[in-house]
Amino acid sequence: MSAAKATEGKGTAVDPLSLDALRVIGQELDGHLPDVHPRDAWTDRKLHYNLVNPANRRRFKIIVVGTGLAGAGAAAALGELGYDVEVFSYHDVPRRAHSVAAQGGINSPRARKVDNDSIDRFVKDTVKGGDYRGREQDAYRLGEEGIRVIDHMQAIGAAFAREYGGQLATRSFGGVQVSRTYYTRGQTGQQLEIAAAHALSRQVAAGTCKLHSRQELLDIIVKDGRAQGIVVRDLVTGKVRAMTAHAVVLCTGGYGNIYYKATLAKNSNASAIWRAYKRGAFFANPCFVQIHPTALPLMSQWQSKKTLMSESLRNDGRIWAPRKKDDDRDPNDIPEEERFYFLEERYPAFGNLVPRDVASRNIRERIDAGYGVGPLKNAVYLDFRTGIERLGAKVIRERYSNLFDMYHELTGEDPFQTPMRIAPSVHFTMGGLWSDYDQMTSIPGLFVGGEAGWGYHGANRLGANSLLSGCVDGWFTLPYSVPNYLAGLLGKEPLAHDDPAVTQTIADVEARVERLLSVNGSHGPDYFHEKLGAIMDRYASVSRDVEGLTKAIGLIRELREEFWRDVKVIGEGDRLNQELETAGRVADYLELAELLCVDALDRDESAGAHFRTDHEIDGEAARDDEHWCFCSAWGVPAESGPDAGKHIRNYEPLTFVAVPLQQRNYK
């Protein structure tokens, strides 16, 4: 394994958009992995963690940003342990965090069914599903603690579906051949988030956690090489203020909304993790973006976002497209022999439950080849006729009623009578802030959890592993690893609010806000966001190639210059101003988008959701394990010197012991 190709052509003029001009190779990173078999790594690490005496815990202040499953879990658990926890959210109440939108289920290798499931099989599925670009040790922790998660979430109020005899019900998700997904019809995230928010509220009432609502993180305070606080803006009053602490935990979600129209809530954004990156935290694998195969297709250019249809629907729904191009017939009038069930025919072993990256590529291939359906010819069918005939409408309604109702309300079509129309959409990001095995970023004292991080999912997340990773990070990882770090700070007080590092960071935030307000151009921030989304959709989505990525980088740079020259932010900064909020987030997207495309251009292979058309074998992703079996962790470009302005790609080598490297095969 090498760090891939080093830069060439030094001392000669190079194209400003060539790879040599865009990036340099940095250092090899140490993930601080236990020197034991991956199966034993988490047990070994917990045994060697430093502890904090219960009487000393209240002396430590911890900031947790975000109140989704990872953030609410971490804050509630640390508060329960006795730490002084400050919790920040840009929502009015914790339960509005985007974890509430997850639908299909949460995985756990509890192996309560006689289908040969186990932790080892869970790890194999997760590592293989991620196309060998995530940590094997992290996957074992996910499986080991995942067994505890179901019992824990049930105990604090999550209402899981049950079978007739009272046992918790499970179903299958993509990329596996067992039934390990626990669910609450199509609203599992909602039930888990409500339970986590209630647990957090209990600690708020107990006084161990203090909740700061409608506060947006705009910077990280770093002094002496440690994260020692944050700077936030009150979204109601516009006031900018600082909060210092012994440690900061970011659980702020992913960056999928960089594509403008995605399945994420419109408020979901990348500013917290991007601010951390700008302060020195490495950004891991930004090009690993998940395109979910079953979202509602765009029905109008005026549509503000896309809507997810749960992967669980693929248990009883069959995906097909007409065998005839531009077939305008009603789907019920198309005979069976003229329907192409392409996933079932191409992948007989897994059928419609192939991993998301595989399903999305195949759906996109059918649409692009001229077999799309619907008014805009931008979808394929998800058909429940066979499931209804086999199980009956009553059973299908029990399993998916809220999803069917939602589809009916949005489209006016009844899935019991006519097939759903579905299409791929950006849904999740496997990239995020790089962290070591203890969930600590390259800035000591700055921890990360949930989708804001990177470790579990590699180049493609398996369905129902997202809710699991958020719960595992929040309830069963950060409450161990953060105290291990704090133990070395006993006797030290949080940074004073008049410290120069604090006042300077506040000044930086205020200057950036003023800069956004003072441009006074002719277009609002959404104008630029939409243009950015069009670039990303065209050149950095389901498929990528060198020419397209190079063009995208140039277009993004031009758009970023236009933004700072012509953005118009109405209103003032000292009050509620959603245009100002949006402008700050779009400004960050315009920088992150370039790094995403540089990472995709740099990673000279296909892996999972990163599908380079110049690296494929019979339509499947062709990895290059000899040169690219590592995590790319990008650092902030230098401001001066021969490599000024170039993105710095550090790397953490990945090794696989329990699940040896092999080409994925779902056929």
XYZ file of C-alpha atoms in Angstrom:
667
model
C 0.000 0.000 0.000
C 1.347 3.382 -0.941
C 0.151 6.919 -0.429
C -0.792 6.932 -4.125
C 1.036 8.903 -6.684
C 3.089 11.808 -5.414
C 3.109 15.101 -7.251
C 5.130 15.315 -10.428
C 6.417 18.052 -12.651
C 7.890 20.242 -9.943
C 9.562 23.319 -11.312
C 7.503 23.348 -14.513
C 4.375 25.289 -15.400
C 1.256 23.277 -14.768
C -2.421 23.719 -15.569
C -4.055 25.469 -12.568
C -6.753 22.776 -12.633
C -4.381 19.828 -12.940
C -4.034 17.511 -9.985
C -0.447 18.660 -9.390
C -1.645 22.239 -9.071
C -4.584 21.351 -6.845
C -3.080 19.170 -4.135
C 0.065 18.001 -2.389
C 0.678 14.854 -0.369
C 0.919 15.338 3.375
C 1.649 12.968 6.225
C 0.603 9.482 7.239
C -1.870 9.599 10.119
C -2.084 7.374 13.161
C -5.621 6.263 13.986
C -4.442 5.126 17.452
C -5.880 1.664 16.944
C -5.395 -0.979 19.656
C -2.699 -3.482 18.753
C -5.010 -6.489 18.986
C -7.317 -8.390 16.668
C -10.055 -6.022 15.411
C -12.652 -8.177 17.184
C -11.027 -7.357 20.541
C -10.138 -3.724 19.833
C -13.020 -2.019 21.633
C -12.798 -4.217 24.726
C -9.049 -3.576 24.914
C -9.438 0.167 24.435
C -12.114 0.548 27.105
C -9.972 -1.387 29.551
C -7.085 1.048 29.075
C -9.089 4.283 29.110
C -8.352 6.728 31.914
C -11.269 7.372 34.255
C -12.534 10.467 36.061
C -13.551 10.158 39.696
C -17.313 10.822 40.111
C -16.529 13.644 42.544
C -14.349 15.355 39.912
C -16.728 15.089 36.960
C -18.682 18.230 37.767
C -15.419 20.196 37.459
C -15.276 19.486 33.724
C -17.339 21.408 31.200
C -18.187 19.759 27.879
C -19.842 21.443 24.903
C -22.030 19.238 22.689
C -23.219 20.765 19.425
C -26.228 19.103 17.819
C -29.184 17.259 19.335
C -29.725 14.401 16.902
C -29.209 10.816 17.982
C -25.446 11.232 18.459
C -25.593 14.657 20.117
C -28.604 14.062 22.345
C -27.232 10.664 23.356
C -23.760 11.990 24.174
C -25.109 14.976 26.109
C -27.608 12.884 28.084
C -25.056 10.162 28.869
C -22.327 12.605 29.923
C -24.840 14.567 31.985
C -26.022 11.381 33.663
C -22.393 10.636 34.539
C -22.136 13.985 36.311
C -20.287 16.238 33.855
C -21.255 19.866 33.283
C -22.681 19.765 29.743
C -23.601 22.729 27.546
C -25.792 21.690 24.600
C -26.240 23.832 21.489
C -28.796 23.483 18.706
C -30.046 25.771 15.964
C -33.517 24.254 16.432
C -36.096 25.540 18.894
C -36.347 22.093 20.530
C -33.924 19.136 20.421
C -36.366 16.701 18.800
C -36.384 18.691 15.541
C -32.872 17.441 14.727
C -32.725 15.669 11.361
C -32.403 12.196 12.910
C -36.174 12.468 13.261
C -36.554 12.069 9.483
C -34.994 8.590 9.224
C -37.540 6.037 8.139
C -36.669 2.409 7.634
C -34.913 1.022 10.698
C -31.814 0.463 12.816
C -29.509 -2.527 12.465
C -28.364 -4.744 15.314
C -26.680 -8.169 15.167
C -28.654 -9.471 18.158
C -29.186 -12.670 16.145
C -32.608 -13.401 17.630
C -33.721 -15.122 14.433
C -32.270 -18.450 13.314
C -30.806 -16.980 10.127
C -27.088 -17.319 10.955
C -26.502 -13.684 11.898
C -23.645 -12.698 14.224
C -21.294 -9.819 15.013
C -18.760 -11.241 12.582
C -21.352 -11.396 9.811
C -22.437 -7.847 10.626
C -18.816 -6.679 10.304
C -18.397 -8.564 7.044
C -21.532 -6.949 5.613
C -20.531 -3.473 6.821
C -16.916 -3.635 5.599
C -17.907 -5.202 2.299
C -20.812 -2.781 1.879
C -18.394 0.125 2.428
C -16.140 -1.353 -0.257
C -13.199 -1.701 2.159
C -12.716 2.015 2.713
C -13.694 2.193 6.395
C -11.999 0.924 9.549
C -12.534 -2.727 10.381
C -12.072 -1.957 14.093
C -14.820 0.666 13.974
C -17.183 -1.818 12.335
C -16.631 -4.256 15.205
C -17.421 -1.546 17.749
C -20.561 -0.704 15.792
C -21.700 -4.314 15.925
C -20.701 -4.984 19.535
C -22.395 -1.903 20.947
C -25.228 -2.263 18.455
C -26.489 -5.216 20.452
C -26.876 -2.950 23.504
C -28.471 -0.120 21.546
C -31.789 -1.840 20.861
C -32.386 -2.738 24.506
C -31.256 0.719 25.618
C -33.435 2.667 23.189
C -36.406 0.474 23.993
C -35.828 1.084 27.710
C -35.872 4.874 27.297
C -39.062 4.871 25.267
C -38.515 3.916 21.619
C -41.519 1.964 20.365
C -40.306 -0.820 18.091
C -42.597 -2.954 15.964
C -43.386 -6.366 17.418
C -44.439 -9.729 16.117
C -47.678 -11.388 17.216
C -46.002 -13.153 20.160
C -44.428 -9.936 21.501
C -40.888 -10.354 20.142
C -39.326 -7.330 18.465
C -39.858 -7.556 14.717
C -37.060 -7.288 12.173
C -36.741 -7.008 8.425
C -33.981 -6.966 5.830
C -32.151 -4.029 4.304
C -29.828 -3.683 1.344
C -26.489 -5.452 1.207
C -27.351 -8.235 3.662
C -29.015 -11.622 3.516
C -30.275 -11.777 7.100
C -33.013 -9.961 9.000
C -31.358 -7.600 11.505
C -33.202 -4.305 11.032
C -35.462 -3.201 13.907
C -38.091 -0.676 12.940
C -41.229 1.302 13.648
C -42.993 1.103 10.314
C -41.482 3.976 8.307
C -40.773 6.342 11.191
C -37.975 4.685 13.139
C -35.848 7.820 13.332
C -38.731 9.737 14.809
C -39.249 7.238 17.617
C -35.531 7.030 18.422
C -35.073 10.805 18.323
C -38.071 11.422 20.583
C -36.663 8.922 23.094
C -33.192 10.514 22.958
C -34.636 14.028 23.265
C -36.641 12.957 26.316
C -33.479 11.538 27.897
C -31.717 14.839 27.227
C -34.651 16.797 28.658
C -34.416 14.716 31.816
C -30.814 15.842 32.277
C -31.747 19.452 31.534
C -34.337 19.226 34.299
C -31.749 17.633 36.596
C -29.356 20.524 35.981
C -26.469 18.518 34.507
C -27.164 19.774 30.974
C -27.960 23.317 29.904
C -29.734 23.681 26.561
C -29.003 26.617 24.243
C -31.644 26.667 21.497
C -31.549 28.585 18.205
C -27.776 28.993 18.384
C -25.665 28.363 15.291
C -22.003 27.427 15.608
C -19.863 29.728 13.470
C -16.336 28.957 14.712
C -14.146 26.838 16.984
C -11.875 28.414 19.594
C -8.428 26.829 19.468
C -5.576 27.727 21.805
C -2.366 25.875 22.656
C -3.309 23.334 19.999
C -6.532 22.340 21.810
C -10.181 22.989 21.087
C -11.347 25.069 24.035
C -14.706 26.462 23.012
C -17.025 27.661 20.296
C -18.483 30.898 18.947
C -22.195 30.929 18.166
C -24.724 33.373 16.782
C -28.163 33.661 18.341
C -30.516 33.158 15.397
C -33.230 35.321 17.012
C -31.254 38.305 18.287
C -28.154 38.057 16.088
C -25.858 38.270 19.115
C -22.452 36.625 18.680
C -20.966 35.109 21.816
C -18.450 32.527 22.992
C -18.655 29.506 25.251
C -15.483 27.866 26.531
C -15.050 24.353 27.868
C -12.582 21.531 28.416
C -13.799 19.627 25.345
C -16.086 20.150 22.342
C -18.190 17.446 20.684
C -19.600 18.060 17.192
C -22.645 15.991 16.238
C -23.954 18.284 13.526
C -24.721 15.943 10.639
C -23.457 15.672 7.093
C -23.038 17.913 4.062
C -25.487 16.414 1.551
C -27.293 19.732 1.048
C -24.279 20.922 -0.899
C -26.227 19.429 -3.847
C -29.075 21.900 -3.214
C -31.900 19.428 -3.784
C -31.431 16.403 -1.545
C -33.553 14.391 0.871
C -32.183 16.335 3.844
C -34.072 19.018 5.736
C -33.365 22.426 4.202
C -31.735 23.622 7.438
C -29.192 20.780 7.497
C -25.772 22.206 6.663
C -22.027 21.693 6.840
C -20.924 24.927 8.497
C -19.994 23.440 11.879
C -17.667 20.797 10.464
C -16.326 23.183 7.845
C -15.494 25.778 10.501
C -13.641 23.017 12.356
C -11.770 22.145 9.168
C -10.762 25.764 8.708
C -9.318 25.700 12.238
C -7.188 22.651 11.501
C -9.382 19.547 11.761
C -8.736 17.175 8.855
C -11.647 16.380 6.526
C -11.925 12.697 5.575
C -13.076 11.352 2.206
C -15.360 14.231 1.149
C -16.067 12.547 -2.198
C -17.862 9.623 -0.516
C -21.466 10.803 -0.964
C -24.372 8.372 -0.840
C -27.013 8.555 -3.546
C -30.147 6.855 -2.211
C -31.929 4.771 -4.872
C -35.502 5.280 -3.685
C -36.430 8.942 -3.497
C -39.299 10.683 -5.240
C -38.196 12.089 -8.604
C -38.283 15.802 -9.206
C -41.636 16.706 -10.696
C -40.924 20.403 -11.281
C -37.964 22.770 -11.328
C -39.744 24.722 -8.585
C -39.595 21.783 -6.169
C -37.510 22.872 -3.173
C -36.099 19.460 -2.195
C -36.412 15.742 -2.740
C -38.302 13.279 -0.554
C -37.010 9.926 0.658
C -38.910 6.683 0.255
C -37.489 4.185 2.734
C -35.189 1.398 1.595
C -37.434 -0.947 3.582
C -39.893 -0.741 0.679
C -37.486 -2.897 -1.334
C -38.390 -5.857 0.889
C -41.783 -6.194 -0.782
C -41.492 -3.826 -3.748
C -39.876 -4.786 -7.048
C -37.923 -2.263 -9.122
C -38.438 -2.328 -12.866
C -38.359 -0.258 -16.041
C -40.078 -0.848 -19.382
C -38.070 -2.836 -21.907
C -39.208 -0.337 -24.531
C -37.706 3.153 -24.638
C -39.973 6.152 -24.017
C -42.858 3.886 -23.025
C -45.767 6.182 -22.119
C -48.276 3.452 -21.293
C -49.876 3.226 -17.873
C -47.614 0.860 -15.878
C -50.552 -1.470 -15.199
C -50.998 -1.866 -18.963
C -47.418 -3.014 -19.520
C -47.394 -6.850 -19.636
C -44.968 -8.829 -17.478
C -42.770 -9.871 -20.395
C -42.189 -6.200 -21.281
C -40.982 -5.289 -17.780
C -37.266 -5.375 -16.997
C -36.685 -6.248 -13.327
C -33.070 -5.261 -13.822
C -31.809 -5.652 -10.239
C -33.305 -9.129 -9.940
C -31.858 -10.187 -13.294
C -28.417 -8.641 -12.817
C -27.978 -9.527 -9.107
C -29.969 -12.716 -8.471
C -28.377 -13.416 -5.058
C -29.482 -10.082 -3.549
C -32.104 -8.915 -6.039
C -33.775 -5.647 -5.070
C -31.804 -5.568 -1.795
C -28.394 -4.820 -3.281
C -26.478 -1.993 -1.537
C -27.538 1.561 -2.265
C -24.629 2.483 -4.514
C -25.267 -0.531 -6.737
C -29.013 0.106 -6.932
C -28.565 3.826 -7.668
C -26.071 3.239 -10.473
C -28.346 0.710 -12.131
C -31.413 2.942 -11.821
C -29.482 5.907 -13.215
C -28.219 3.742 -16.084
C -31.797 2.828 -17.072
C -32.950 6.449 -16.928
C -29.979 7.777 -18.897
C -30.422 5.020 -21.505
C -33.912 6.296 -22.308
C -36.044 3.921 -20.252
C -37.147 6.463 -17.652
C -40.817 6.833 -16.799
C -43.081 9.609 -15.585
C -43.767 13.084 -16.997
C -40.064 14.019 -17.001
C -38.798 10.512 -17.856
C -36.610 10.671 -14.749
C -37.757 7.652 -12.712
C -38.293 3.897 -12.656
C -41.062 1.912 -10.991
C -41.214 0.401 -7.499
C -44.082 -2.064 -7.752
C -45.927 -3.748 -4.853
C -48.304 -5.856 -6.906
C -46.458 -9.110 -6.198
C -46.165 -8.317 -2.481
C -49.852 -7.507 -2.208
C -50.776 -10.720 -4.020
C -48.480 -12.772 -1.781
C -49.146 -11.170 1.627
C -52.375 -9.267 1.183
C -53.033 -5.537 1.315
C -53.563 -5.651 5.101
C -50.000 -6.829 5.807
C -48.472 -4.330 3.371
C -50.486 -1.549 4.988
C -49.274 -2.584 8.461
C -45.658 -2.470 7.313
C -45.622 0.674 5.205
C -48.821 2.647 5.791
C -47.217 5.979 6.622
C -44.893 5.710 3.591
C -47.775 4.847 1.284
C -49.809 7.718 2.730
C -46.932 10.140 2.266
C -46.455 9.060 -1.351
C -50.179 9.398 -2.001
C -50.285 12.894 -0.520
C -47.254 14.079 -2.500
C -48.142 12.582 -5.888
C -51.884 11.947 -5.840
C -51.233 8.318 -6.787
C -52.144 5.274 -4.680
C -49.283 2.724 -4.419
C -51.890 0.009 -3.806
C -53.256 0.692 -7.297
C -50.245 1.829 -9.333
C -46.461 1.438 -8.907
C -44.466 4.159 -7.180
C -42.054 6.208 -9.277
C -38.608 6.482 -7.691
C -35.220 7.952 -8.606
C -31.783 8.322 -6.977
C -31.094 11.327 -4.732
C -28.291 12.542 -2.477
C -29.143 11.330 1.012
C -26.083 10.776 3.244
C -22.380 11.573 3.342
C -19.860 8.961 4.425
C -17.117 11.575 4.510
C -16.739 13.953 7.434
C -14.212 15.141 9.966
C -11.366 12.667 10.337
C -11.065 11.235 13.820
C -8.989 8.562 15.463
C -10.412 5.432 17.083
C -11.410 7.517 20.111
C -13.572 9.820 17.951
C -11.125 12.705 18.474
C -10.239 14.850 15.464
C -6.783 16.109 14.567
C -7.459 18.997 16.975
C -7.062 17.609 20.516
C -10.199 18.157 22.549
C -12.474 18.296 19.497
C -14.569 15.133 19.174
C -17.035 14.127 16.488
C -20.051 11.808 16.371
C -22.705 10.614 13.943
C -22.771 11.659 10.297
C -20.332 14.489 11.002
C -17.608 11.820 11.281
C -16.310 9.166 8.899
C -15.122 5.864 10.358
C -17.826 3.213 10.065
C -19.279 3.344 6.591
C -16.339 3.514 4.201
C -17.336 4.408 0.648
C -20.964 3.308 0.999
C -23.211 3.106 4.053
C -25.496 0.120 4.405
C -29.105 1.029 5.025
C -30.122 1.198 8.726
C -26.494 1.622 9.854
C -26.925 5.392 10.150
C -29.281 5.377 13.128
C -27.066 2.697 14.635
C -23.842 4.703 14.293
C -25.481 7.801 15.776
C -26.709 5.830 18.791
C -23.421 3.957 19.261
C -21.370 7.155 19.099
C -23.658 9.084 21.413
C -24.531 6.545 24.072
C -21.669 4.043 24.029
C -18.486 5.593 22.583
C -18.135 9.296 23.416
C -19.112 8.777 27.088
C -16.013 6.545 27.342
C -13.531 8.412 25.123
C -14.210 12.010 26.168
C -13.514 11.312 29.885
C -10.282 9.580 28.860
C -9.159 12.906 27.375
C -10.490 14.976 30.272
C -8.589 12.956 32.862
C -5.390 14.711 31.786
C -6.900 18.159 32.324
C -7.847 17.782 35.979
C -7.274 21.067 37.797
C -7.374 23.204 34.664
C -10.128 25.770 34.248
C -11.911 26.499 30.962
C -10.451 29.324 28.936
C -11.390 32.786 30.226
C -13.848 34.669 28.031
C -11.513 37.654 27.811
C -8.612 35.527 26.583
C -7.171 36.862 23.296
C -7.958 33.558 21.546
C -11.630 33.989 22.447
C -11.923 37.666 21.569
C -10.084 37.154 18.279
C -12.355 34.279 17.248
C -15.414 36.398 18.031
C -13.927 39.217 15.963
C -13.328 36.810 13.058
C -16.976 35.715 13.128
C -18.290 39.261 13.324
C -16.055 40.318 10.426
C -17.341 37.449 8.277
C -20.956 38.321 9.077
C -20.303 41.943 8.180
C -18.609 40.918 4.940
C -21.670 38.920 3.901
C -23.976 41.826 4.681
C -21.834 44.440 2.941
C -21.512 42.896 -0.536
C -24.993 44.186 -1.487
C -25.069 42.459 -4.855
C -28.020 41.495 -7.022
C -28.733 37.826 -6.222
C -29.790 36.114 -3.003
C -27.797 33.181 -1.595
C -30.255 30.570 -2.930
C -29.422 31.671 -6.466
C -25.810 30.621 -5.958
C -26.739 27.477 -4.047
C -28.955 26.304 -6.897
C -26.203 26.934 -9.442
C -23.750 25.008 -7.266
C -26.198 22.115 -6.975
C -26.500 21.935 -10.752
C -22.710 21.696 -11.089
C -22.462 18.983 -8.438
C -25.370 16.983 -9.863
C -23.864 16.991 -13.318
C -20.209 16.312 -12.530
C -19.938 14.779 -9.020
C -22.988 12.620 -8.461
C -23.692 8.970 -9.295
C -20.819 8.850 -11.814
C -17.653 10.927 -12.097
C -14.835 11.300 -14.620
C -11.608 13.277 -14.849
C -12.846 15.736 -17.452
C -16.094 16.455 -15.596
C -14.448 16.868 -12.205
C -11.799 19.194 -13.610
C -14.492 21.301 -15.244
C -16.517 21.331 -12.029
C -13.583 22.707 -10.026
C -13.174 25.567 -12.474
C -16.913 26.333 -12.440
C -17.029 26.234 -8.631
C -14.139 28.684 -8.377
C -15.862 31.042 -10.799
C -19.136 30.752 -8.877
C -17.388 31.396 -5.566
C -15.838 34.587 -6.935
C -19.240 35.658 -8.268
C -20.835 34.956 -4.884
C -18.490 37.259 -2.980
C -18.893 39.883 -5.700
C -22.659 39.758 -6.208
C -24.497 38.112 -3.291
C -27.270 40.156 -1.747
C -28.175 39.557 1.893
C -31.199 41.599 2.868
C -31.835 42.672 6.435
C -29.432 43.262 9.303
C -27.232 41.077 11.458
C -28.667 42.055 14.831
C -31.978 40.261 14.439
C -33.613 37.170 12.944
C -32.225 36.951 9.410
C -32.621 33.684 7.552
C -31.020 35.104 4.407
C -27.871 35.750 6.442
C -27.964 32.194 7.805
C -28.303 30.805 4.286
C -25.553 33.020 2.904
C -23.046 31.810 5.485
C -23.880 28.184 4.756
C -23.684 28.648 0.988
C -20.300 30.361 1.361
C -19.058 27.255 3.167
C -20.588 24.952 0.536
C -18.735 26.821 -2.199
C -15.437 25.963 -0.500
C -16.353 22.407 0.497
C -17.589 21.637 -3.032
C -14.128 22.296 -4.432
C -12.522 19.986 -1.882
C -15.100 17.285 -2.664
C -14.270 17.439 -6.365
C -10.514 17.544 -5.722
C -10.856 14.447 -3.544
C -12.859 12.692 -6.274
C -10.268 13.666 -8.870
C -7.402 12.612 -6.614
C -8.882 9.193 -5.723
C -7.900 7.419 -8.925
C -10.161 4.414 -8.462
C -13.802 3.498 -8.029
C -14.989 2.538 -4.563
C -18.577 2.240 -3.378
C -20.498 5.435 -4.086
C -17.384 7.020 -5.643
C -17.814 5.627 -9.150
C -15.213 6.776 -11.650
C -16.197 5.777 -15.182
C -12.518 5.213 -16.002
C -12.360 2.523 -13.295
C -15.077 -0.036 -13.835
C -15.362 -3.735 -14.623
C -18.613 -4.725 -16.340
C -20.369 -1.729 -14.818
C -19.088 -2.410 -11.285
C -16.699 -0.304 -9.201
C -13.055 -1.278 -9.729
C -10.983 -0.572 -6.612
C -7.228 -0.133 -6.604
C -6.199 -1.602 -3.258
C -2.491 -1.388 -4.041
C -2.520 2.400 -4.205
C -5.736 3.581 -2.547
C -6.468 1.426 0.480
C -6.454 4.378 2.844
C -8.591 7.183 4.164
C -7.836 10.574 2.622
C -7.769 13.266 5.314
C -7.502 16.754 3.886
C -5.850 19.668 5.630
C -6.232 23.415 5.101
C -4.059 24.746 2.239
C -0.954 26.685 3.201
C -1.214 30.462 2.845
C 2.379 30.940 1.694
C 5.322 29.038 0.277
C 5.712 26.942 -2.887
C 2.544 24.941 -2.162
C 0.360 27.886 -1.178
C -3.273 27.340 -2.009
C -2.911 23.610 -2.609
C -5.115 21.188 -0.713
C -3.071 18.908 1.549
C -4.009 15.238 1.407
C -2.930 13.300 4.470
C -3.732 9.614 4.669
C -4.481 6.854 7.159
C -3.692 3.349 5.840
C -6.481 0.782 6.222
C -5.841 -2.861 7.022
C -8.254 -5.787 6.994
C -7.768 -8.924 9.046
C -11.183 -10.417 9.752
C -12.624 -9.514 6.344
C -9.836 -9.956 3.774
C -9.773 -7.628 0.791
C -11.831 -8.928 -2.104
C -13.879 -7.559 -4.968
C -17.513 -7.062 -3.994
C -19.966 -9.406 -5.672
C -23.722 -9.218 -5.129
C -24.642 -11.436 -8.047
